[in-house]
Each structure stands twice: as structure tokens, then as C-alpha cells.
CSV table of C-alpha atoms and ligand atoms in Angstrom, one decimal:
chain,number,residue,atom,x,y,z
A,541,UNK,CA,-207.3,228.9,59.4
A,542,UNK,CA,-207.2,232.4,60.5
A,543,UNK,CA,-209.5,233.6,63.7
A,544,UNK,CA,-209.2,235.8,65.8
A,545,UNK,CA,-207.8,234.1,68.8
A,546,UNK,CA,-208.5,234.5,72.8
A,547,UNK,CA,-204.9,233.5,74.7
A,548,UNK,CA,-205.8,232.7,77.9
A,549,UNK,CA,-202.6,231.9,80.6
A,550,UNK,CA,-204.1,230.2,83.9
A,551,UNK,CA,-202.3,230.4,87.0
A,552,UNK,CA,-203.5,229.6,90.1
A,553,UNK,CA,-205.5,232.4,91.5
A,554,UNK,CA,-204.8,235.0,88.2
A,555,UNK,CA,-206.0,234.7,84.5
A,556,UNK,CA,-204.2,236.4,82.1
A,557,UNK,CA,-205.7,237.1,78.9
A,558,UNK,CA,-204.9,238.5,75.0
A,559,UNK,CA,-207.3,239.2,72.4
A,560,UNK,CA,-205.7,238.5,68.6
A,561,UNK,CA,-206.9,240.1,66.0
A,562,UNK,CA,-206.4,238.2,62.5
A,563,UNK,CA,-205.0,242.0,61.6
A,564,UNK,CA,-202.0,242.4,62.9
A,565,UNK,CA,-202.6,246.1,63.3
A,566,UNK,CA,-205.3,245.6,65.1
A,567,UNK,CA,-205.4,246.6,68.9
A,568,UNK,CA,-204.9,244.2,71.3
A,569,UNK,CA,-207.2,243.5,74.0
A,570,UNK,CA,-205.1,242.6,77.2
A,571,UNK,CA,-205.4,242.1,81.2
A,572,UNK,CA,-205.4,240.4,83.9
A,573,UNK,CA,-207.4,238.9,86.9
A,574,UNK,CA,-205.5,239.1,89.9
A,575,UNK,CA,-206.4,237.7,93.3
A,576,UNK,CA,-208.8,235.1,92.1
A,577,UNK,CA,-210.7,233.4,95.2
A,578,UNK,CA,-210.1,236.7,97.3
A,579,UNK,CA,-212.1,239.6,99.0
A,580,UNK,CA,-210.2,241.6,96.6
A,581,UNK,CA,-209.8,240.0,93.1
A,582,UNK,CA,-209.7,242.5,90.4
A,583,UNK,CA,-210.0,243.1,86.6
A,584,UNK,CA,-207.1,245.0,85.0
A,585,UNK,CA,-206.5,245.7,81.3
A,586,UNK,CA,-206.7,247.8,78.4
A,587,UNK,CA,-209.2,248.9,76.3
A,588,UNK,CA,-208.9,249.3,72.5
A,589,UNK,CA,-208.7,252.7,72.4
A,590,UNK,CA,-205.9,252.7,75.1
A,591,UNK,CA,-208.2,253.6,78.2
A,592,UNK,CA,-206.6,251.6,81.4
A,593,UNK,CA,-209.9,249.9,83.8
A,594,UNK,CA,-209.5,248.5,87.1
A,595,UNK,CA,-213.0,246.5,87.9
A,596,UNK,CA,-213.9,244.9,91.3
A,597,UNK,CA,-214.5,241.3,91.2
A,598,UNK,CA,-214.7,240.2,94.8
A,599,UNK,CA,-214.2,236.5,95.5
A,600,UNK,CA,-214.6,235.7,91.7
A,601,UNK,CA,-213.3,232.4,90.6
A,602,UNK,CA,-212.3,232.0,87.5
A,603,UNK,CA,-215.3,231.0,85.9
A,604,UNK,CA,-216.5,234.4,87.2
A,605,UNK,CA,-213.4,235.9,85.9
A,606,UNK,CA,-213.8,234.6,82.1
A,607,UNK,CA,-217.4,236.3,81.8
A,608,UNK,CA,-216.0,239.5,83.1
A,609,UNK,CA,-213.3,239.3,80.7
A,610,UNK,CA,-215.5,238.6,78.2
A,611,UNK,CA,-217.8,241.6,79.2
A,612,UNK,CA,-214.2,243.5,77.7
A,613,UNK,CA,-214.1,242.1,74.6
A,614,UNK,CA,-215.7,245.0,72.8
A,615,UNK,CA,-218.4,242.8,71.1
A,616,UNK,CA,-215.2,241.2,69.1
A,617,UNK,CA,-216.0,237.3,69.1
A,618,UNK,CA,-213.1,235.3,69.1
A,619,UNK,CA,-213.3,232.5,66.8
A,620,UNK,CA,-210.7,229.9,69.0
A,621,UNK,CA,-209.1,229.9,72.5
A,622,UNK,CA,-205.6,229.5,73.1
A,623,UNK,CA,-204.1,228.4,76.0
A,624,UNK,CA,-200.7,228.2,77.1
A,625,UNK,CA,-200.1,225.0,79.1
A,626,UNK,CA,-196.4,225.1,80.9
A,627,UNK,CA,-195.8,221.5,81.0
A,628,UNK,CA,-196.4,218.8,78.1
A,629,UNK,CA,-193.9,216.5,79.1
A,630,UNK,CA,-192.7,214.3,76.4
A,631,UNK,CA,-196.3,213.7,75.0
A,632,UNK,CA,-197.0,217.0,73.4
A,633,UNK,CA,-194.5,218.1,70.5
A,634,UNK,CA,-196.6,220.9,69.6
A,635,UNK,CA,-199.7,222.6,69.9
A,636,UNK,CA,-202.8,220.4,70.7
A,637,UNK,CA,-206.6,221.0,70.1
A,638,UNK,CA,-208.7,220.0,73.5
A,639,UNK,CA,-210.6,216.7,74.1
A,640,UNK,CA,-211.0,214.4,77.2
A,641,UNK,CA,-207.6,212.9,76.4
A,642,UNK,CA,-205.7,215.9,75.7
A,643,UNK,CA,-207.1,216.9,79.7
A,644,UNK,CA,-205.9,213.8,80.7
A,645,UNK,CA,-202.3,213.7,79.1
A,646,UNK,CA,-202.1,217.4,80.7
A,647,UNK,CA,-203.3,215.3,84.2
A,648,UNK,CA,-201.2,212.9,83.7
A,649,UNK,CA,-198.3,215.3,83.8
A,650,UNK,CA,-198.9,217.2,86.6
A,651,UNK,CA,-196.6,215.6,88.5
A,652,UNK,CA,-194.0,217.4,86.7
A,653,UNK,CA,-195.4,220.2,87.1
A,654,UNK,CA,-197.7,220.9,90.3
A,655,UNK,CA,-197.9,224.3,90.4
A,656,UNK,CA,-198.8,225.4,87.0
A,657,UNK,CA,-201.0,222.6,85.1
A,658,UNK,CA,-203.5,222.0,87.9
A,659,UNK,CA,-203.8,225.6,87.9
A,660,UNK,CA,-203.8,225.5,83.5
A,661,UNK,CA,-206.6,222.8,83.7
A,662,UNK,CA,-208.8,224.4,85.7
A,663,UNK,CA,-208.7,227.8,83.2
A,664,UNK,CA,-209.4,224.9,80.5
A,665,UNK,CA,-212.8,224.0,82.3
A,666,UNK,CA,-213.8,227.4,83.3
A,667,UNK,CA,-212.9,228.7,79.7
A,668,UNK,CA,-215.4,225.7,78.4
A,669,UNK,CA,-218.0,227.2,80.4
A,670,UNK,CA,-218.0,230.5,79.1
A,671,UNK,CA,-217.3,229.7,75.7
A,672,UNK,CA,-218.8,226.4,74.9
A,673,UNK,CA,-218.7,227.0,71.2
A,674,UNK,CA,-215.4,227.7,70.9
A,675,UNK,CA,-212.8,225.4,69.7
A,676,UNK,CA,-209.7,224.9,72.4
A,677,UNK,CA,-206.0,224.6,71.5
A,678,UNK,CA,-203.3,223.8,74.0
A,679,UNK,CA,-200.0,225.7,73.3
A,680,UNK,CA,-197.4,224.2,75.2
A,681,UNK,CA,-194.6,225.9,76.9
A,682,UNK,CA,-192.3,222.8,76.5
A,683,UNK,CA,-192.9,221.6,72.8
A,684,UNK,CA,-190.5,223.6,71.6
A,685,UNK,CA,-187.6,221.9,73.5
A,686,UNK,CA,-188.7,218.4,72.4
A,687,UNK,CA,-186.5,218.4,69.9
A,688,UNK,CA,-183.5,217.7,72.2
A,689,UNK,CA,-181.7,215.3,71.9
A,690,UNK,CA,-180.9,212.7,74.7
A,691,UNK,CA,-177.4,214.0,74.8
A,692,UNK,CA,-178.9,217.4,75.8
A,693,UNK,CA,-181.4,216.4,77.5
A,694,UNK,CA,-180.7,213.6,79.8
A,695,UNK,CA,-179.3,214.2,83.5
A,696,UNK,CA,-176.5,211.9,84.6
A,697,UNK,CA,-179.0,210.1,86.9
A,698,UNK,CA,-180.0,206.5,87.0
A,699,UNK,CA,-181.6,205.4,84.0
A,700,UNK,CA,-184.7,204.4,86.2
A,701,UNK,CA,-185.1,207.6,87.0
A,702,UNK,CA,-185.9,208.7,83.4
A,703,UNK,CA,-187.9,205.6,81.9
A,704,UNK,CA,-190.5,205.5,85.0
A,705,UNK,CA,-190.6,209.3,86.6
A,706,UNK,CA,-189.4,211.3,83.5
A,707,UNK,CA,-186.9,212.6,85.3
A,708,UNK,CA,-185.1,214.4,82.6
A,709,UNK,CA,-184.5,218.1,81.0
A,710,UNK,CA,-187.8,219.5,79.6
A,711,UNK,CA,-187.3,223.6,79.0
A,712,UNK,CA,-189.4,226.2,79.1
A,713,UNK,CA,-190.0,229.6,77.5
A,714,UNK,CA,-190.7,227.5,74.4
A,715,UNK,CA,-193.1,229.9,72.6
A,716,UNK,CA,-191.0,233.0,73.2
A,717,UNK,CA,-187.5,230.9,72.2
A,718,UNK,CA,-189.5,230.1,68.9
A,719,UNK,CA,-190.7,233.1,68.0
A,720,UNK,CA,-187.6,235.4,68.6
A,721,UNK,CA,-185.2,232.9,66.5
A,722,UNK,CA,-187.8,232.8,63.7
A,723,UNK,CA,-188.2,236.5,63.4
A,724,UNK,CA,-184.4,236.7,63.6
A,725,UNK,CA,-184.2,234.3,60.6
A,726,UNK,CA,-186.5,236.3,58.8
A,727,UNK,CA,-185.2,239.7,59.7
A,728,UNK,CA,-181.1,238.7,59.3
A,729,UNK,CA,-179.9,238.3,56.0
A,730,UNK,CA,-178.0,235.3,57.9
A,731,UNK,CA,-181.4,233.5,57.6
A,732,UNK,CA,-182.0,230.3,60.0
A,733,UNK,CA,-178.6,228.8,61.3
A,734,UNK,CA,-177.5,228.7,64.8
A,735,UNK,CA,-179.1,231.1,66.7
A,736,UNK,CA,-178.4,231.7,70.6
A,737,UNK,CA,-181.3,233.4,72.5
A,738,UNK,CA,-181.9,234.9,76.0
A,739,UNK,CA,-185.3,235.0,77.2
A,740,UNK,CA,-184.5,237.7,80.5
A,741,UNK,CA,-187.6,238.3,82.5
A,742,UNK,CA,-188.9,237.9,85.9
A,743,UNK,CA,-188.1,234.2,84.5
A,744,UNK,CA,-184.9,233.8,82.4
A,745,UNK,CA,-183.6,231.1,80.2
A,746,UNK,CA,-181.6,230.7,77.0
A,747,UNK,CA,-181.6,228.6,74.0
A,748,UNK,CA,-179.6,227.1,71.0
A,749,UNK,CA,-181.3,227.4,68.2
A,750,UNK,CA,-180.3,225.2,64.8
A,751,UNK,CA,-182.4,225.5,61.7
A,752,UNK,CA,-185.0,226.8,63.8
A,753,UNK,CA,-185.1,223.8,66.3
A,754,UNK,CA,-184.4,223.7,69.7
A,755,UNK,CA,-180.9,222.3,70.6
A,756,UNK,CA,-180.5,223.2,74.0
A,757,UNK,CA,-181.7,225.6,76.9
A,758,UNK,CA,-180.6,226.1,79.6
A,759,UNK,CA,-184.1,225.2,81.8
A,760,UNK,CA,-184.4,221.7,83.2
A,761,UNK,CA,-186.9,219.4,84.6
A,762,UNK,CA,-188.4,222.4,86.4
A,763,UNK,CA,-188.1,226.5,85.8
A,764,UNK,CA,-185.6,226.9,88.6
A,765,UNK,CA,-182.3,225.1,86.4
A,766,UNK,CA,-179.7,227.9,84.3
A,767,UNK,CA,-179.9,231.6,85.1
A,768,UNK,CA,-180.0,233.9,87.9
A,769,UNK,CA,-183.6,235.2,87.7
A,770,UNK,CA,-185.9,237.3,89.9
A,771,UNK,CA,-186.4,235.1,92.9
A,772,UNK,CA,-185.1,232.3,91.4
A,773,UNK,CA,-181.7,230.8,92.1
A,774,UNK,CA,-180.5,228.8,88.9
A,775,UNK,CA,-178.3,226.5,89.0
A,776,UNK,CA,-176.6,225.7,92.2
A,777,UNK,CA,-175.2,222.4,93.5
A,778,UNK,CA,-177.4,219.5,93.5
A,779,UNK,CA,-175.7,218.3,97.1
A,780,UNK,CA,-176.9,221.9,98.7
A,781,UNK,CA,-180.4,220.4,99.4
A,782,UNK,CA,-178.7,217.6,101.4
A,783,UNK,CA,-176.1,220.3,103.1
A,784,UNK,CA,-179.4,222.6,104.2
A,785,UNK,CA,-181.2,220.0,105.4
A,786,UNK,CA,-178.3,218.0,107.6
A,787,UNK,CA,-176.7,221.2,108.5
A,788,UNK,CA,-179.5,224.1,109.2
A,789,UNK,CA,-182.6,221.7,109.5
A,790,UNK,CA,-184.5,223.3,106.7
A,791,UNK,CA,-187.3,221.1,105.1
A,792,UNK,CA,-187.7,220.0,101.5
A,793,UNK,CA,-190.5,222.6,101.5
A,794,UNK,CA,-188.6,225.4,102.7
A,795,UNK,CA,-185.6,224.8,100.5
A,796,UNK,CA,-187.8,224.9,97.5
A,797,UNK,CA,-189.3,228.4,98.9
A,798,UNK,CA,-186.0,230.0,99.3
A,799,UNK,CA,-184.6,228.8,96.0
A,800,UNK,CA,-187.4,229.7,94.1
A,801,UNK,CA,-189.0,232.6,96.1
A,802,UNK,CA,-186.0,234.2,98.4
A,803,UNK,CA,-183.0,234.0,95.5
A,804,UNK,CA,-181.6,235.3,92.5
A,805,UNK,CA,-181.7,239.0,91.9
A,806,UNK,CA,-183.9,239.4,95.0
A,807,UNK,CA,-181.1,237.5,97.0
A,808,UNK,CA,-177.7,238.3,96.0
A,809,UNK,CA,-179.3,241.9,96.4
A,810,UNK,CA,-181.0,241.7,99.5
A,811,UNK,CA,-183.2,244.5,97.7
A,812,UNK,CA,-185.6,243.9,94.9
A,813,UNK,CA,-186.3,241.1,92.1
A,814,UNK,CA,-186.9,244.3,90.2
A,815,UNK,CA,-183.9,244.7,87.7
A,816,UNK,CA,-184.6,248.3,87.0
A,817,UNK,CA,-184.4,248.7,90.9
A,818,UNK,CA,-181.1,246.7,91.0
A,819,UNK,CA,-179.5,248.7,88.3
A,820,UNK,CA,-180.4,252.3,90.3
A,821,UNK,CA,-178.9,251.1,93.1
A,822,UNK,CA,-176.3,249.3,91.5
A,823,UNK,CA,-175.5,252.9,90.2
A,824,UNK,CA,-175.5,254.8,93.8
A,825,UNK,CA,-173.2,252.4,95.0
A,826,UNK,CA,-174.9,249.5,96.5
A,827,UNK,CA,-172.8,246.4,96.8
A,828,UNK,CA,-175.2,244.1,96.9
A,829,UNK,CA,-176.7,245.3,93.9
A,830,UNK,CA,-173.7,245.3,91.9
A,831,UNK,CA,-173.0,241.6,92.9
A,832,UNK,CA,-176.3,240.8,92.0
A,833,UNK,CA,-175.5,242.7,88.4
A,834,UNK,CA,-172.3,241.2,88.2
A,835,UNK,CA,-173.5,237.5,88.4
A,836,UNK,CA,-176.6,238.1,86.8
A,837,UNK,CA,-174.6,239.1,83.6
A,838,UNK,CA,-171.9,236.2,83.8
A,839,UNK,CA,-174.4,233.7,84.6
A,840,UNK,CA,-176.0,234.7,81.7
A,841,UNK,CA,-172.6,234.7,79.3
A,842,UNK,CA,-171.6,231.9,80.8
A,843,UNK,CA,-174.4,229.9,79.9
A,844,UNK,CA,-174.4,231.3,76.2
A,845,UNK,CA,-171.1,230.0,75.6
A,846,UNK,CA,-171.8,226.5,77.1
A,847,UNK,CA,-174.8,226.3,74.6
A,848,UNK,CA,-172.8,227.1,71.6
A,849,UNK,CA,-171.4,223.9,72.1
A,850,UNK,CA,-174.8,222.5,70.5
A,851,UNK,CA,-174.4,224.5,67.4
A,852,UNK,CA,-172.1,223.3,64.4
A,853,UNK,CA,-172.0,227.4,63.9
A,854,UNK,CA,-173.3,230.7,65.2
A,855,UNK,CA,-175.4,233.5,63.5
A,856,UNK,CA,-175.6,235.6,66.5
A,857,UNK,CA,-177.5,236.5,70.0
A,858,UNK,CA,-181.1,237.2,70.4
A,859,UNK,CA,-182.1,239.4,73.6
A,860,UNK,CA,-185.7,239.6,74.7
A,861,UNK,CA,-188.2,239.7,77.5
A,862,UNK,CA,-188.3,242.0,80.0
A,863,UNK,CA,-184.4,243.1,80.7
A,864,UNK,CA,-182.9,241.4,77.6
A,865,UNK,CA,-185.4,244.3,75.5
A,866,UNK,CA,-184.9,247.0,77.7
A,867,UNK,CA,-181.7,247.4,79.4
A,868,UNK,CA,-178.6,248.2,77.7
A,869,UNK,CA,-176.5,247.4,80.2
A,870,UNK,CA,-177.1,243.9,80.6
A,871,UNK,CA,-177.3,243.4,76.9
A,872,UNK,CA,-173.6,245.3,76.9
A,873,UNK,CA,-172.2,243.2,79.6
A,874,UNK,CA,-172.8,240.1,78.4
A,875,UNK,CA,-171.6,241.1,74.8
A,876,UNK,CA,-168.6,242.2,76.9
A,877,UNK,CA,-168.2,238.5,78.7
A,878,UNK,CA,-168.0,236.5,75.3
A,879,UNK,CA,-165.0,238.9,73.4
A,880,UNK,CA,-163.7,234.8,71.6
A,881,UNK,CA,-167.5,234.9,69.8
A,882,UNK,CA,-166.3,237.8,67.9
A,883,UNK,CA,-169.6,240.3,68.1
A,884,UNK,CA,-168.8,244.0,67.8
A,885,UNK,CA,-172.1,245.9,69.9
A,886,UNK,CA,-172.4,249.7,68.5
A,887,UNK,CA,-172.7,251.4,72.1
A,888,UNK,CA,-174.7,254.3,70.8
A,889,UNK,CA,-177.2,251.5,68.8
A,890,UNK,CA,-177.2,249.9,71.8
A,891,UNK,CA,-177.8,252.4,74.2
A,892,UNK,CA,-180.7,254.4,71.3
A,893,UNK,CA,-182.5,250.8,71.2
A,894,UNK,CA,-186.5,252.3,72.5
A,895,UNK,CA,-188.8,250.4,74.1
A,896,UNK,CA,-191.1,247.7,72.1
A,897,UNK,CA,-188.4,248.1,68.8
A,898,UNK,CA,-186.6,245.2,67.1
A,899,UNK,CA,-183.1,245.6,65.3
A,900,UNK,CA,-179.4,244.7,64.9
A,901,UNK,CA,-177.1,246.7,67.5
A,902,UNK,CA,-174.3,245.8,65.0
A,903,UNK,CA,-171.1,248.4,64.6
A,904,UNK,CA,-171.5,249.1,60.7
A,905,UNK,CA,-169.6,246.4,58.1
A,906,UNK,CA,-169.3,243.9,61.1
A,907,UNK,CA,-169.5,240.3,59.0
A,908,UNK,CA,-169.6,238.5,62.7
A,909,UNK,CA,-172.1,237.0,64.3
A,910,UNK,CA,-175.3,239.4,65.0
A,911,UNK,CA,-176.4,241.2,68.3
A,912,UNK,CA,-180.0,241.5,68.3
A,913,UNK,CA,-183.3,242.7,70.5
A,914,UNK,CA,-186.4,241.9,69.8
A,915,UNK,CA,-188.9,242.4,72.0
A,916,UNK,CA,-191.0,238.7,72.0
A,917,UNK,CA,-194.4,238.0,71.3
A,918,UNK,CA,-195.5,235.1,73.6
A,919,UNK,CA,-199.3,235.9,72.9
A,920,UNK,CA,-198.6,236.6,69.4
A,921,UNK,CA,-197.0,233.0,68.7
A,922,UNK,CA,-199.7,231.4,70.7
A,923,UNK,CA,-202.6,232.5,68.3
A,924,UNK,CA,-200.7,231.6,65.4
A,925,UNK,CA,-199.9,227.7,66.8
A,926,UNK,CA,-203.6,227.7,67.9
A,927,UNK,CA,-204.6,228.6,64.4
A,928,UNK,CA,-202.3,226.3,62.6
A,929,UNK,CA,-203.6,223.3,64.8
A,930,UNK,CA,-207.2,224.2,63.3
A,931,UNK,CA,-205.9,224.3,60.3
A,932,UNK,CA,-204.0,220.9,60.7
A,933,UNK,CA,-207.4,219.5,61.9
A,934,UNK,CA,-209.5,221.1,59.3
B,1337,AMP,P1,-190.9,240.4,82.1
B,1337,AMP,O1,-191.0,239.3,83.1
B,1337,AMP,O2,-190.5,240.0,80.8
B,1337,AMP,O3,-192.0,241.4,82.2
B,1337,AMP,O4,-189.6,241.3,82.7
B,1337,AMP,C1,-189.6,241.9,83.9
B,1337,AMP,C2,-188.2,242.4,84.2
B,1337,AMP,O5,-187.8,243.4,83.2
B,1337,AMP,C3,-188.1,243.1,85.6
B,1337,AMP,O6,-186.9,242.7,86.3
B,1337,AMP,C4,-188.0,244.6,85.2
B,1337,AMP,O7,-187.2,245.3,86.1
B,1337,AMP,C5,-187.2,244.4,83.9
B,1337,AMP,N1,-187.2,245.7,83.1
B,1337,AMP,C6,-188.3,246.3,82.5
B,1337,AMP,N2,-187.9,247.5,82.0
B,1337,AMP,C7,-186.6,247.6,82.2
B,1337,AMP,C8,-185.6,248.6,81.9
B,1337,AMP,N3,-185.9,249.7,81.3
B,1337,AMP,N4,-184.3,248.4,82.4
B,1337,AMP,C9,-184.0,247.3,83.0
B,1337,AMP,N5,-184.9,246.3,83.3
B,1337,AMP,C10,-186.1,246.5,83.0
């Protein structure tokens, strides 16, 4: 089933929001409410033919929110919503249509997840609201991942831990994982075969990729396991929580803020989370800023060559989000960490790579494993899982 599909992507006070065209040449439709709840919640976006708006939406909730955003559709009707849900546990191995016990499953998980699926529920009731009619799909942010296996996924815990709390490695990034390794098995003559991807954003993760199904990533139990990101730390070690609290007196809750809020790029800096920022400054000189470059990059090669471990052989590396599309020299540093996997980066294909393109930044006859960008489509993949559940259901 093809319709036209409205992605919807809940957080707490902010909807974001995608209008998909069943042409793909279509314009998209795109913004975000910001701010929800507050004297000064807004409507940002896009029109179709280009025009930025900024509306007022003062103390809108996001019931409120969804009919503004609706008032910006253009008159185009979508014909399903998609939603991205960040948690699924080990319930949801791929996308879901929405009834009372697809809610509760995504309740029932919140534990896992207290941040984001409270938040993800609540755009599923407002979004019913607005668009009664409408058929709803769940597209979950960890599905992809599910086909780990215990080996990968498991933490070296007590087994109690796993069987009653799910205490275990989940993932995340899941849509954006899937959709750069199957456009890279479409686009590479290589085909599907052991792809390794990097996902660098505000939030950053990687991924083995066999035959088009997850091996392993490098996210855990929660978003703040792997890389250095934005704000976030990664990894660190699992006995600093104890060593903050017995030696500094911090609380659980303040550990979590600083590793998830105070760390990674922002951190090791002491500047900005903004990467485009760290590499200016990185540029004039700034020690921190080169530090926070320097692990940024190895963290990242580092944890590309543990996950090749999960694949009988490699293809090549996929960049994407954010960083991994637009900066050419992260994408050369990390090529330069892993000279064993035998890549061979064209600087000048590299460095040419504009904004929004895909491609190969392959030297010429190269017969190694690839380097590619392309820039991922998060929104894009959503639509076409919510329209394949319909289909499914049909
Ligand atoms: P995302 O979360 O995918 O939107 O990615 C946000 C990150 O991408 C931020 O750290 C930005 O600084 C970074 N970014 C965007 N454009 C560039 C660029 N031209 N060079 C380096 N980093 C960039």
C-alpha cells in the first residue's frame, strides 16, 4: 500500500513532523514544535515551495500542536501516520499498526526507556485526536537491532538481570542503520554483505550489518553506550558511577545529567557539542577542541573494528548523519585509524563530497572494501515501514 505518510517523532515538549509524498520528488513538508507547554512554544518548518514560517503557539500542547501542523499541510491529506517509537524492547521486531495492545506493549516498556516512550505515547493520543481516521503505525527505533544475537547482545550480568528487568543490549538508530546499508547494497556493485555503518549526529552509533541484518551496534540498554557524541559520554567504566558517588558525593541523578548532558564533544571541549564549532577551533589551536577531535575520531575507529568481529567479511563503511555526511575530516580520520581494513579514501572525492549527495569516495581501481556517505533518510524509511505494515495488514 502506498499513501502518503505523516511521520510524526514525539518528544517531550517538541513534535517533529514529515510529510511523505508517495512521489518521491515531491516536496517535503517538514518542522517542528518546539517548547510545547511553554509561554513561548512555536511552529517552525517549511513550506513546499521553500518559504521558512515561524508561528506563535503559546502554551500549546501537543494536541494543539498537531492541528497547527495540520493547518501546514497544504490541503495534502495524508493517508497514514507514522510514528517513530525509540524503545520496543524485545516485543516489537518491526513496524507495528496501533491498537490498545500495541499502547500497552509500548507502556509496558517504558521502564526501559523513561524519557522518550512516555513522551512517544502521548504524540500517539494527541495524533488520534486530530486524525481519527487515520490509520497509525509504530516504527520502532530498536527493531532493527533485534536480530542480535545473545552473544552480541547479552551484558556479562547476572542472568536474573536479563530474564526479569531486560537488562540487556537493545540499539538504537535502527531506521537510519537500515536504510543507509540497504541503499548501499543497492548502490555498490558489492551488493548486501557485511556492511559497517556510522550513524554521527548529535547522537552517534555504529552498526554491523550482514545480509542486511543487524549484527551488532555499538548502542546498549540505553543511547548513552559506544561513541563520543554531543553531550553524551559513551562508554566509560561501569565502576565510575560507584567512584563518583563514594568519592565526590554526586547522586544517581546527577551522574546521569553529566554523562548524558555535560560530556562527549561538549566535555572533552569545554566549548560546544556543536562539531562544526569544535573543528573551527580545533583549527585556531584550541587544545581542548583537538582532544575532543582526536577521541571523537578514535572512538569512533575503534569501535568499527571491534564490530567487524561480527562479520564473516567486509564490503565497506557507510558514513551518515549529521558529521558522518558533512565533514571530511572526520570521515578522513577515521579512514586513517583502520590502515589493516585496507580502504584507500580519494582526498579530493572526499573533501568535493556536497552537502545532501551520496557516493563512493573510493581512489579509482581500488577492489577493497568501499568508503561511502550517504546522507540518511530516517523519515523517508519510516513511511515506507508504515506502508508496508498496511500492506501486511491489508
Ligand atoms: P544531526 O544530529 O544528524 O543533525 O547532526 C548534527 C551534528 O552535525 C552537529 O554536531 C553539527 O555540528 C554536525 N555538522 C553539520 N554540518 C557539519 C559540517 N559541515 N561539518 C562538520 N559537522 C557538521
Amino acid at each position: 500500500m502506498n499513501v502518503p505518510v505523516l511521520v510524526i517523532n514525539c518528544g517531550s515538549s517538541s513534535i517533529k513532523y514529515a510529510l511523505i509524498d508517495t512521489d518521491p520528488e515531491a516536496p517535503r513538508l517538514a518542522g517542528i514544535a518546539e517548547r510545547l507547554g511553554s509561554p513561548d512554544a512555536c511552529l517552525k518548518g517549511k513550506s513546499s515551495a521553500g518559504d521558512k514560517f515561524e508561528q506563535a503557539l503559546p502554551n500549546a500542547d501537543h494536541t494543539q500542536a498537531l492541528s497547527a501542523i495540520l493547518e501546514r499541510l497544504e490541503g495534502r491529506t495524508p493517508g497514514a501516520i507514522g510514528h517513530r517509537i525509540v524503545h520496543g524492547g524485545e516485543k516489537f521486531t518491526q513496524a507495528a499498526l496501533i491498537d490498545a495492545s500495541v499502547v500497552s506493549a509500548i507502556q509496558a516498556t517504558a521502564a526501559l526507556a523513561p524519557l522518550h516512550n512516555p513522551a512517544n505515547l502521548a504524540g500517539i493520543a494527541a495524533t488520534q485526536k486530530v486524525f481519527p481516521q487515520l490509520p497509525q503505525v509504530a516504527v520502532f527505533d530498536t527493531a532493527f537491532h533485534q536480530s542480535l544475537s545473545p552473544t552480541a547482545y547479552r551484558y556479562a550480568l547476572p542472568e536474573s538481570l536479563y530474564a526479569e528487568h531486560g537488562i540487556r543490549r537493545y540499539g538504537f538508530h535502527g531506521t537510519s542503520h537500515a536504510f543507509v546499508s540497504q541503499r548501499a547494497a543497492t548502490l555498490s556493485a558489492r551488493g548486501a554483505g557485511g556492511w559497517l555503518t556510522a550513524h554521527l549526529g548529535n547522537g552517534c552509533s555504529t552498526c554491523a550489518v550482514w545480509n542486511n541484518q543487524s549484527q551488532d551496534t555499538s548502542m546498549g540498554l540505553t543511547p548513552l553506550e559506544g561513541l563520543v557524541m554531543g553531550t553524551r559520554s559513551g562508554d566509560v567504566d561501569p565502576g565510575l558511577h560507584a567512584h563518583l558517588h563514594r568519592q565526590l558525593g554526586w547522586s544517581l541523578d546527577k551522574i546521569d545529567d553529566v554523562l548524558n548532558k555535560q560530556s562527549g564533544l561538549l566535555g572533552l571541549s569545554g566549548l560546544t557539542n556543536d562539531m562544526r564549532e569544535v573543528e573551527e577551533a580545533a583549527e585556531q589551536g584550541h587544545e581542548g577542541a583537538m582532544l575532543a577531535l582526536d577521541v571523537f575520531c578514535y572512538r569512533i575507529a575503534k569501535s568499527l573494528a571491534a564490530l567487524s568481529c561480527a562479520l564473516p567479511s567486509l564490503d565497506g563503511v557507510i558514513f551518515t548523519g549529521g558529521i558522518g555526511e558533512n565533514s571530511p575530516i572526520v570521515r578522513r580520520r577515521v579512514v586513517g585509524l583502520l590502515p589493516h581494513f585496507g580502504f584507500a579514501l580519494n582526498e579530493i572525492r572526499n573533501d568535493a563530497m556536497i552537502r545532501g549527495q551520496e557516493g563512493k569516495l573510493d581512489s579509482d581501481q581500488h577492489t577493497g572494501p568501499e568508503v561511502w556517505v550517504i546522507p540518511t533518510d530516517e523519515e523517508g524509511r519510516i513511511a515506507m515501514e508504515t506502508c508496508h505494515c498496511l500492506e501486511v495488514q491489508a
